Short mmCIF file of C-alpha atoms and ligand atoms in Angstrom, two decimals:
data_model
loop_
_atom_site.label_atom_id
_atom_site.label_comp_id
_atom_site.label_asym_id
_atom_site.label_seq_id
_atom_site.Cartn_x
_atom_site.Cartn_y
_atom_site.Cartn_z
CA UNK A 1 204.54 135.95 97.99
CA UNK A 2 205.60 132.33 97.68
CA UNK A 3 201.97 131.68 96.84
CA UNK A 4 201.76 134.27 94.26
CA UNK A 5 204.73 132.76 92.63
CA UNK A 6 203.18 129.48 92.49
CA UNK A 7 199.85 130.95 91.11
CA UNK A 8 201.91 132.69 88.25
CA UNK A 9 203.63 129.48 87.38
CA UNK A 10 200.56 127.12 87.37
CA UNK A 11 198.86 129.85 85.24
CA UNK A 12 201.88 129.70 82.99
CA UNK A 13 201.94 125.99 83.08
CA UNK A 14 198.22 125.75 82.06
CA UNK A 15 198.47 128.18 79.47
CA UNK A 16 201.35 126.24 77.66
CA UNK A 17 199.57 123.06 78.16
CA UNK A 18 196.55 124.64 76.37
CA UNK A 19 198.84 125.72 73.55
CA UNK A 20 200.78 122.68 73.06
CA UNK A 21 197.43 120.81 73.23
CA UNK A 22 195.90 122.84 70.59
CA UNK A 23 199.13 122.45 68.43
CA UNK A 24 198.98 118.66 68.88
CA UNK A 25 195.60 118.41 68.01
CA UNK A 26 195.96 120.56 64.73
CA UNK A 27 199.02 118.57 63.69
CA UNK A 28 197.39 115.19 64.19
CA UNK A 29 194.16 116.33 62.38
CA UNK A 30 196.07 117.59 59.62
CA UNK A 31 198.11 114.44 59.31
CA UNK A 32 195.00 112.24 59.33
CA UNK A 33 193.44 114.38 56.64
CA UNK A 34 196.56 114.04 54.60
CA UNK A 35 196.37 110.25 55.03
CA UNK A 36 192.67 110.36 54.05
CA UNK A 37 193.63 112.20 50.88
CA UNK A 38 196.46 109.97 49.98
CA UNK A 39 194.79 106.57 50.41
CA UNK A 40 191.62 106.19 48.23
CA UNK A 41 188.87 104.33 50.04
CA UNK A 42 188.02 100.94 48.98
CA UNK A 43 185.15 100.97 46.47
CA UNK A 44 182.59 98.32 45.98
CA UNK A 45 181.95 97.86 42.44
CA UNK A 46 178.52 99.07 41.80
CA UNK A 47 176.21 97.37 39.52
CA UNK A 48 173.01 98.36 37.76
CA UNK A 49 170.42 95.89 37.54
CA UNK A 50 168.25 95.44 34.43
CA UNK A 51 165.23 93.36 33.93
CA UNK A 52 165.69 91.67 30.52
CA UNK A 53 163.08 88.86 30.30
CA UNK A 54 160.54 86.61 31.59
CA UNK A 55 160.91 82.99 31.71
CA UNK A 56 159.13 81.42 28.77
CA UNK A 57 159.46 84.64 26.78
CA UNK A 58 162.35 83.43 24.71
CA UNK A 59 162.26 80.13 23.20
CA UNK A 60 165.32 77.88 23.73
CA UNK A 61 168.14 78.77 21.20
CA UNK A 62 166.49 82.22 20.48
CA UNK A 63 167.77 85.56 21.10
CA UNK A 64 166.11 88.92 21.97
CA UNK A 65 167.45 92.29 21.43
CA UNK A 66 167.18 94.94 24.13
CA UNK A 67 168.65 98.42 24.02
CA UNK A 68 170.62 99.86 26.73
CA UNK A 69 171.32 103.38 25.94
CA UNK A 70 172.38 103.33 22.31
CA UNK A 71 173.86 99.99 22.23
CA UNK A 72 172.15 96.58 21.97
CA UNK A 73 172.63 93.71 24.13
CA UNK A 74 171.27 90.22 23.23
CA UNK A 75 169.65 87.84 25.79
CA UNK A 76 170.01 84.29 24.55
CA UNK A 77 168.14 81.46 25.92
CA UNK A 78 170.44 78.40 25.95
CA UNK A 79 169.47 75.02 27.08
CA UNK A 80 170.36 75.27 30.66
CA UNK A 81 170.61 79.00 31.06
CA UNK A 82 170.25 82.56 29.87
CA UNK A 83 173.28 84.55 28.50
CA UNK A 84 173.53 88.22 27.87
CA UNK A 85 175.86 89.50 24.96
CA UNK A 86 177.22 92.87 24.27
CA UNK A 87 175.93 93.88 20.85
CA UNK A 88 179.52 95.49 20.12
CA UNK A 89 181.69 93.18 17.82
CA UNK A 90 185.08 92.27 19.31
CA UNK A 91 186.79 93.07 16.16
CA UNK A 92 186.61 96.76 15.66
CA UNK A 93 183.48 97.63 17.46
CA UNK A 94 180.67 97.41 14.76
CA UNK A 95 177.18 96.77 16.02
CA UNK A 96 176.22 92.86 15.36
CA UNK A 97 172.90 91.73 14.55
CA UNK A 98 171.29 88.32 15.53
CA UNK A 99 170.04 86.31 12.47
CA UNK A 100 167.12 84.53 13.54
CA UNK A 101 167.13 81.91 10.67
CA UNK A 102 170.70 80.88 11.21
CA UNK A 103 170.80 81.21 14.87
CA UNK A 104 173.91 83.04 14.91
CA UNK A 105 175.26 86.94 15.16
CA UNK A 106 176.66 88.57 12.20
CA UNK A 107 178.97 91.50 11.98
CA UNK A 108 178.44 93.30 8.79
CA UNK A 109 181.51 95.30 8.88
CA UNK A 110 184.10 92.46 8.14
CA UNK A 111 181.75 89.40 8.13
CA UNK A 112 182.53 88.47 11.58
CA UNK A 113 180.17 85.47 12.76
CA UNK A 114 179.41 84.20 16.35
CA UNK A 115 177.61 81.34 17.36
CA UNK A 116 174.72 81.76 19.72
CA UNK A 117 177.18 81.02 22.75
CA UNK A 118 179.06 83.91 21.59
CA UNK A 119 181.97 81.89 20.02
CA UNK A 120 183.74 83.16 17.09
CA UNK A 121 183.03 80.80 14.02
CA UNK A 122 184.30 82.96 11.21
CA UNK A 123 185.56 86.26 10.28
CA UNK A 124 188.28 88.45 12.01
CA UNK A 125 187.07 89.01 15.48
CA UNK A 126 189.82 88.06 17.99
CA UNK A 127 187.75 86.79 20.92
CA UNK A 128 184.29 85.63 21.72
CA UNK A 129 181.30 88.26 22.57
CA UNK A 130 181.67 90.08 25.94
CA UNK A 131 179.25 88.73 28.39
CA UNK A 132 177.26 90.29 31.24
CA UNK A 133 176.50 88.84 34.39
CA UNK A 134 172.99 87.38 34.61
CA UNK A 135 170.89 86.13 37.54
CA UNK A 136 167.64 84.53 37.53
CA UNK A 137 165.09 85.44 40.24
CA UNK A 138 161.92 83.27 40.20
CA UNK A 139 160.47 83.85 36.77
CA UNK A 140 162.46 86.89 36.02
CA UNK A 141 165.82 87.30 34.13
CA UNK A 142 167.95 90.28 35.39
CA UNK A 143 171.37 91.43 33.94
CA UNK A 144 173.93 93.58 35.81
CA UNK A 145 175.81 96.29 34.21
CA UNK A 146 178.90 97.94 35.89
CA UNK A 147 178.12 101.50 36.81
CA UNK A 148 180.25 103.68 34.80
CA UNK A 149 183.08 105.73 36.63
CA UNK A 150 184.29 108.79 34.84
CA UNK A 151 187.98 108.83 33.68
CA UNK A 152 190.41 106.12 34.46
CA UNK A 153 190.10 106.01 38.22
CA UNK A 154 187.82 103.10 38.63
CA UNK B 1 223.96 101.89 74.29
CA UNK B 2 221.40 104.59 74.12
CA UNK B 3 220.34 106.13 70.85
CA UNK B 4 221.77 109.54 71.89
CA UNK B 5 225.12 108.00 72.36
CA UNK B 6 225.04 105.95 69.13
CA UNK B 7 224.22 109.17 67.31
CA UNK B 8 226.93 111.17 69.24
CA UNK B 9 229.64 108.65 68.07
CA UNK B 10 228.59 108.75 64.72
CA UNK B 11 227.83 112.48 64.28
CA UNK B 12 230.22 114.10 66.71
CA UNK B 13 229.34 117.47 67.35
CA UNK B 14 228.95 119.53 70.50
CA UNK B 15 225.34 119.09 70.95
CA UNK B 16 224.80 121.57 73.79
CA UNK B 17 226.54 124.24 71.58
CA UNK B 18 224.28 123.17 68.70
CA UNK B 19 221.21 123.65 70.74
CA UNK B 20 222.37 126.89 72.04
CA UNK B 21 223.06 128.29 68.52
CA UNK B 22 219.71 127.29 67.37
CA UNK B 23 218.07 128.68 70.34
CA UNK B 24 219.70 131.99 69.47
CA UNK B 25 218.68 131.92 66.02
CA UNK B 26 215.17 130.63 66.28
CA UNK B 27 213.83 131.56 69.74
CA UNK B 28 215.94 134.31 71.26
CA UNK B 29 216.12 136.54 68.23
CA UNK B 30 215.93 139.94 69.27
CA UNK B 31 212.75 141.71 67.82
CA UNK B 32 212.40 145.44 68.17
CA UNK B 33 209.57 146.89 70.06
CA UNK B 34 207.73 148.48 66.99
CA UNK B 35 207.12 144.87 65.66
CA UNK B 36 204.31 144.46 68.05
CA UNK B 37 202.23 146.40 65.77
CA UNK B 38 200.75 143.89 63.33
CA UNK B 39 201.38 146.02 60.05
CA UNK B 40 204.98 145.30 60.79
CA UNK B 41 204.62 141.55 60.94
CA UNK B 42 203.36 140.81 57.43
CA UNK B 43 206.80 139.39 56.07
CA UNK B 44 206.52 136.16 57.84
CA UNK B 45 202.83 135.46 56.34
CA UNK B 46 203.87 134.65 52.87
CA UNK B 47 206.55 132.50 54.09
CA UNK B 48 204.18 130.37 56.11
CA UNK B 49 201.86 130.35 53.25
CA UNK B 50 204.72 129.19 50.85
CA UNK B 51 205.15 126.19 53.30
CA UNK B 52 201.56 125.53 53.19
CA UNK B 53 201.65 125.75 49.34
CA UNK B 54 204.69 123.40 49.22
CA UNK B 55 202.88 120.67 51.26
CA UNK B 56 199.42 121.07 49.40
CA UNK B 57 201.47 121.36 46.28
CA UNK B 58 203.12 117.99 46.62
CA UNK B 59 199.99 116.42 47.74
CA UNK B 60 198.24 117.57 44.68
CA UNK B 61 200.80 116.11 42.28
CA UNK B 62 199.77 112.77 43.75
CA UNK B 63 196.55 112.96 41.58
CA UNK B 64 197.28 115.65 39.06
CA UNK B 65 198.03 114.46 35.45
CA UNK B 66 199.69 116.97 33.25
CA UNK B 67 198.23 116.08 29.71
CA UNK B 68 195.64 117.99 27.72
CA UNK B 69 193.09 115.26 27.95
CA UNK B 70 193.70 114.56 31.70
CA UNK B 71 194.54 117.78 33.22
CA UNK B 72 191.10 119.21 33.68
CA UNK B 73 189.71 115.89 34.20
CA UNK B 74 192.20 115.22 36.96
CA UNK B 75 191.64 118.32 38.64
CA UNK B 76 187.73 117.43 38.47
CA UNK B 77 188.65 114.13 40.02
CA UNK B 78 190.62 115.85 42.80
CA UNK B 79 187.90 118.30 43.74
CA UNK B 80 184.93 116.03 43.46
CA UNK B 81 186.01 112.33 44.03
CA UNK B 82 189.23 112.23 46.08
CA UNK B 83 188.58 112.37 49.80
CA UNK B 84 189.25 115.77 51.26
CA UNK B 85 190.61 116.68 47.72
CA UNK B 86 188.60 119.82 47.53
CA UNK B 87 190.20 120.95 50.92
CA UNK B 88 193.72 120.28 49.67
CA UNK B 89 193.04 122.03 46.27
CA UNK B 90 191.22 124.92 48.02
CA UNK B 91 194.03 125.36 50.22
CA UNK B 92 196.35 125.49 47.41
CA UNK B 93 194.41 127.70 45.39
CA UNK B 94 193.29 130.37 47.88
CA UNK B 95 196.56 130.12 49.46
CA UNK B 96 198.21 131.40 46.26
CA UNK B 97 195.87 134.30 46.12
CA UNK B 98 196.69 135.05 49.71
CA UNK B 99 200.33 135.02 48.96
CA UNK B 100 200.00 137.77 46.49
CA UNK B 101 197.82 139.77 48.79
CA UNK B 102 200.16 139.36 51.83
CA UNK B 103 203.22 140.25 49.63
CA UNK B 104 201.63 143.37 48.37
CA UNK B 105 200.98 144.23 52.15
CA UNK B 106 204.46 143.50 53.04
CA UNK B 107 205.93 145.46 50.30
CA UNK B 108 203.71 148.42 50.91
CA UNK B 109 204.75 148.54 54.46
CA UNK B 110 208.59 148.31 53.46
CA UNK B 111 207.97 151.01 50.83
CA UNK B 112 206.04 153.37 52.98
CA UNK B 113 208.34 153.18 56.08
CA UNK B 114 211.36 153.36 53.75
CA UNK B 115 212.72 150.14 55.03
CA UNK B 116 214.50 149.74 51.64
CA UNK B 117 216.90 152.46 52.18
CA UNK B 118 220.67 152.12 52.68
CA UNK B 119 221.96 149.57 53.60
CA UNK B 120 218.96 147.39 52.66
CA UNK B 121 218.60 148.00 49.07
CA UNK B 122 219.81 144.42 47.96
CA UNK B 123 217.14 142.97 50.16
CA UNK B 124 214.34 145.16 48.54
CA UNK B 125 215.83 143.94 45.05
CA UNK B 126 215.66 140.21 46.05
CA UNK B 127 212.20 140.98 47.62
CA UNK B 128 211.02 142.16 44.20
CA UNK B 129 212.55 138.95 42.46
CA UNK B 130 210.69 137.01 45.14
CA UNK B 131 207.50 138.71 44.11
CA UNK B 132 208.17 138.03 40.41
CA UNK B 133 208.70 134.50 41.23
CA UNK B 134 205.47 134.11 43.25
CA UNK B 135 203.70 135.80 40.03
CA UNK B 136 205.32 133.09 37.84
CA UNK B 137 204.22 130.47 40.22
CA UNK B 138 200.60 131.91 39.90
CA UNK B 139 200.79 132.21 36.20
CA UNK B 140 202.11 128.59 35.63
CA UNK B 141 199.67 127.03 38.24
CA UNK B 142 196.80 128.73 36.68
CA UNK B 143 197.38 127.28 33.44
CA UNK B 144 197.68 123.72 34.87
CA UNK B 145 193.80 123.37 35.42
CA UNK B 146 193.36 123.58 31.52
CA UNK B 147 189.98 124.87 31.23
CA UNK B 148 188.85 127.50 28.70
CA UNK B 149 189.66 130.31 31.18
CA UNK B 150 193.16 129.12 31.87
CA UNK B 151 193.88 128.07 28.41
CA UNK B 152 193.18 131.21 27.17
CA UNK B 153 195.04 132.95 29.86
CA UNK B 154 198.07 130.95 29.06
CA UNK B 155 197.78 131.79 25.26
CA UNK B 156 197.39 135.77 26.12
CA UNK B 157 200.06 135.48 28.80
CA UNK B 158 202.50 133.87 26.64
CA UNK B 159 201.72 136.17 23.78
CA UNK B 160 202.96 139.22 25.74
CA UNK B 161 206.50 137.83 25.77
CA UNK B 162 206.36 138.13 21.96
CA UNK B 163 206.45 141.90 22.59
CA UNK B 164 209.80 141.76 24.19
CA UNK B 165 212.23 143.39 21.65
CA UNK B 166 214.88 140.86 20.05
CA UNK B 167 214.21 137.77 22.16
CA UNK B 168 210.47 138.00 22.19
CA UNK B 169 209.79 135.22 19.43
CA UNK B 170 212.46 132.94 21.13
CA UNK B 171 210.81 133.41 24.55
CA UNK B 172 207.41 132.51 23.14
CA UNK B 173 208.49 129.20 21.64
CA UNK B 174 210.47 128.33 24.88
CA UNK B 175 207.42 128.94 26.88
CA UNK B 176 204.92 127.16 24.48
CA UNK B 177 207.18 124.59 23.23
CA UNK B 178 206.26 125.63 19.72
CA UNK B 179 204.18 128.05 18.21
CA UNK B 180 200.84 127.12 19.69
CA UNK B 181 199.66 126.32 22.94
CA UNK B 182 199.89 122.54 23.03
CA UNK B 183 200.62 119.69 25.16
CA UNK B 184 204.08 120.71 25.23
CA UNK B 185 203.07 124.02 26.92
CA UNK B 186 201.19 122.17 29.60
CA UNK B 187 204.32 119.88 30.42
CA UNK B 188 206.55 122.69 30.33
CA UNK B 189 204.46 124.89 32.79
CA UNK B 190 204.17 121.91 34.95
CA UNK B 191 207.92 121.27 35.16
CA UNK B 192 208.44 125.10 35.87
CA UNK B 193 205.83 124.96 38.51
CA UNK B 194 206.84 121.99 40.37
CA UNK B 195 210.54 121.80 39.45
CA UNK B 196 212.28 124.85 38.62
CA UNK B 197 210.41 127.57 40.49
CA UNK B 198 210.41 125.93 43.97
CA UNK B 199 214.25 125.60 44.53
CA UNK B 200 214.68 129.16 43.16
CA UNK B 201 212.13 130.64 45.59
CA UNK B 202 213.56 128.73 48.38
CA UNK B 203 217.05 130.12 47.52
CA UNK B 204 215.84 133.48 47.20
CA UNK B 205 213.90 133.27 50.49
CA UNK B 206 216.94 132.03 52.20
CA UNK B 207 219.15 134.87 51.03
CA UNK B 208 216.39 137.35 51.96
CA UNK B 209 216.27 135.85 55.42
CA UNK B 210 219.92 136.01 55.89
CA UNK B 211 220.12 139.57 54.73
CA UNK B 212 217.34 140.66 57.01
CA UNK B 213 219.15 138.91 60.02
CA UNK B 214 222.46 140.35 59.21
CA UNK B 215 221.09 144.02 59.28
CA UNK B 216 218.38 143.46 61.59
CA UNK B 217 214.71 144.70 61.12
CA UNK B 218 214.88 148.50 59.99
CA UNK B 219 213.61 150.57 62.98
CA UNK B 220 211.47 153.42 62.11
CA UNK B 221 211.41 156.56 64.43
CA UNK B 222 208.78 157.21 66.87
CA UNK B 223 208.91 153.93 68.71
CA UNK B 224 210.27 153.27 72.20
CA UNK B 225 213.70 151.72 71.85
CA UNK B 226 214.15 148.16 72.94
CA UNK B 227 214.10 144.40 71.98
CA UNK B 228 212.01 141.30 72.90
CA UNK B 229 212.56 137.79 72.07
CA UNK B 230 211.02 136.07 69.08
CA UNK B 231 209.40 133.49 71.14
CA UNK B 232 206.62 133.55 72.39
CA UNK B 233 205.33 137.03 71.73
CA UNK B 234 206.33 137.35 68.08
CA UNK B 235 206.17 133.65 67.17
CA UNK B 236 202.24 133.70 68.24
CA UNK B 237 201.96 137.11 66.49
CA UNK B 238 203.00 135.96 63.03
CA UNK B 239 200.62 132.91 63.21
CA UNK B 240 197.81 135.06 64.20
CA UNK B 241 198.50 137.46 61.41
CA UNK B 242 198.93 134.44 58.89
CA UNK B 243 195.53 132.95 60.11
CA UNK B 244 193.71 136.16 59.98
CA UNK B 245 194.66 136.62 55.97
CA UNK B 246 192.88 133.53 54.65
CA UNK B 247 190.28 134.08 57.22
CA UNK B 248 189.82 137.59 55.34
CA UNK B 249 189.95 135.73 52.13
CA UNK B 250 187.12 133.23 52.82
S1 FES C 301 184.10 94.95 13.26
FE1 FES C 301 183.01 93.36 13.29
S2 FES C 301 184.05 91.98 12.07
FE2 FES C 301 185.25 93.89 11.99
#
């Protein structure tokens, strides 16, 4: 008799232990998932690498136009380094063009003028041309474009 | 001084009595024998699903943006980009459908076992109000995703209010925030969905349960008389029934 009672209670004990264990696992997993949901993972900014030129291809002080998608960028060979400028005017977003003879960028919309280092030298643009990160690897010149993220959740 | 004593001094009530009362309410509630059949246990299912909806709904508002440009985009963001966002949104979306289905099951049971008869008519009426509130939840929630389907569902749904005699046009303008479905409609539906309806439904659920407890569950004929305690048998039963509903749905 006594033994049977003991057996019964042990069985009950194991049963409730199992139930409580499962409930705890469920609650903890749920809480963990909710935290994962609430805290966005740290994202490394991803860049896309484009080959934009070879050393010696562009003479010093000259620029080369390259199309990325629909918008042009300009690779400029300055004395010490290469620079890549966005072809979008910083005023109201027209497409600028490189004036080979004058060695400067010209925006036809409101006559904005930028020199070959991107600085504003005339017209309404409020700030210099936007630049892209440039790296030289051996004889090759690369530019880095940030990967686009959809929407405002960078 | 222990935490317990600290609390006792600042919140002086008889704790043993307090525990006893709660035990009687939540654990030892007498359940009539016929409730061992699952068909009689469908009432708690919508309640459990409702709490799930509240939790997942609050979580969704952390990322959802109720504006015409952003609503669809933010829902896409939740489903595709946010970690486990698809899971939270899926629970909310399917939970809503499950709530309707289990409510219909519950109402069918009550109707065919004549559980709505005197003195429980008032509770039946409150139950119908709860059902309508759930439908209002579904309608407003559906429009929040702001895709083509939900936009036109909102347009057609609000159009129906126009047919109500006398106040129809007024109701339409109130719901849409103007003559057309615009950003006003979206923010209104969002406010109704997360601000107005939840306290209303909680209030009615509370009254529903209080009346149920006052009269006790109606007992159909043909079952052995007798009662058993809420915990553990009934407790696990309603959880199993609740888990079964989404399992059927998926
Ligand atoms: S847009 Fe280029 S100067 Fe106005």
